[in-house]
XYZ file of C-alpha atoms in Angstrom:
103
model
C 38.851 5.398 -62.417
C 36.096 3.509 -60.599
C 36.067 3.361 -56.838
C 36.673 -0.007 -55.262
C 35.122 -1.451 -52.174
C 38.327 -0.790 -50.362
C 37.951 3.032 -50.716
C 34.428 2.815 -49.515
C 35.507 0.694 -46.499
C 38.382 3.156 -45.704
C 36.014 6.165 -45.909
C 33.545 4.243 -43.513
C 36.339 3.545 -41.149
C 37.489 7.056 -40.971
C 34.013 8.351 -40.508
C 33.508 5.847 -37.621
C 36.852 6.823 -35.974
C 35.950 10.375 -36.025
C 32.457 9.697 -34.590
C 33.960 7.443 -31.929
C 36.551 10.183 -31.073
C 33.588 12.741 -30.645
C 31.487 10.407 -28.452
C 34.293 9.469 -26.107
C 36.200 12.747 -25.774
C 33.724 15.617 -26.246
C 31.558 16.973 -23.260
C 28.917 18.881 -25.327
C 25.782 16.740 -25.950
C 25.258 18.269 -29.412
C 28.759 17.173 -30.522
C 28.036 13.664 -29.123
C 24.755 13.539 -31.168
C 26.464 14.581 -34.396
C 29.323 12.076 -33.710
C 26.730 9.260 -33.343
C 25.370 10.347 -36.735
C 28.763 9.989 -38.168
C 29.156 6.499 -36.853
C 25.636 5.386 -38.326
C 26.529 7.062 -41.576
C 29.648 4.873 -41.557
C 27.436 1.766 -41.135
C 25.244 3.051 -43.975
C 28.245 3.460 -46.353
C 29.284 -0.061 -45.510
C 25.710 -1.489 -46.233
C 25.361 0.316 -49.415
C 28.902 -0.715 -50.594
C 28.505 -4.251 -49.932
C 24.945 -4.344 -51.557
C 26.453 -2.889 -54.796
C 29.934 -4.393 -54.903
C 29.498 -7.676 -52.868
C 29.518 -11.214 -54.209
C 25.718 -11.099 -55.204
C 24.869 -7.430 -55.655
C 21.308 -6.744 -54.680
C 19.132 -3.963 -53.234
C 18.828 -5.415 -49.664
C 21.833 -3.313 -48.319
C 20.256 -0.089 -49.569
C 16.975 -0.935 -47.917
C 18.727 -1.554 -44.590
C 20.636 1.684 -44.955
C 17.255 3.510 -45.521
C 15.815 1.985 -42.446
C 19.072 2.987 -40.507
C 18.480 6.499 -41.728
C 14.889 6.568 -40.413
C 16.127 5.166 -37.036
C 18.701 7.876 -36.954
C 16.264 10.638 -37.610
C 14.199 9.189 -34.691
C 17.232 9.098 -32.493
C 18.274 12.646 -33.215
C 14.568 13.729 -32.353
C 14.707 12.067 -29.025
C 18.204 13.376 -28.162
C 17.255 16.951 -29.015
C 14.230 16.567 -26.665
C 16.299 15.242 -23.914
C 18.793 18.079 -24.586
C 16.001 20.624 -24.432
C 14.752 19.195 -21.212
C 18.230 19.137 -19.732
C 18.990 22.710 -20.688
C 15.787 23.903 -19.378
C 16.218 22.397 -15.990
C 20.083 22.657 -15.604
C 21.010 25.375 -18.007
C 23.550 23.319 -19.294
C 24.522 21.020 -22.350
C 27.330 19.328 -20.736
C 27.511 15.496 -20.893
C 28.491 15.336 -17.090
C 25.214 16.808 -16.138
C 23.375 14.042 -17.731
C 24.030 11.611 -14.721
C 22.074 14.195 -12.455
C 18.711 12.896 -13.415
C 16.971 14.055 -10.282
C 14.789 16.948 -11.527
C-alpha cells in the first residue's frame, strides 16, 4: 500500500499542532525550542511530499527542505546560546524570565 499525499499532509498537520501546543503552553525554553523544531519538520514534510507527489514532481521541494534544515540547525544553536546566557545570569530556563532583558 503506497502512502498518498493525504497521509503526509495529516502527519505534517499533527506535528505542526503538537509543536504549536508546545510553543504556546509550555514554560521551559528547551521544550519551546523542540516544539519549534517540530513545526519546521512539519513544513519540511509538506515540501518533500509536494515535490514527490505534486502535479509536476521535481527536486526543488527537497532542496528547500534541505535549506530549512540548515536554518533550523542555526536556530537551535542561537537558541541554546541564549538559553545558556539566560541560565548563567538568572539561574532559570523559564520563558517568563526572558522578558527581563536587563542583565
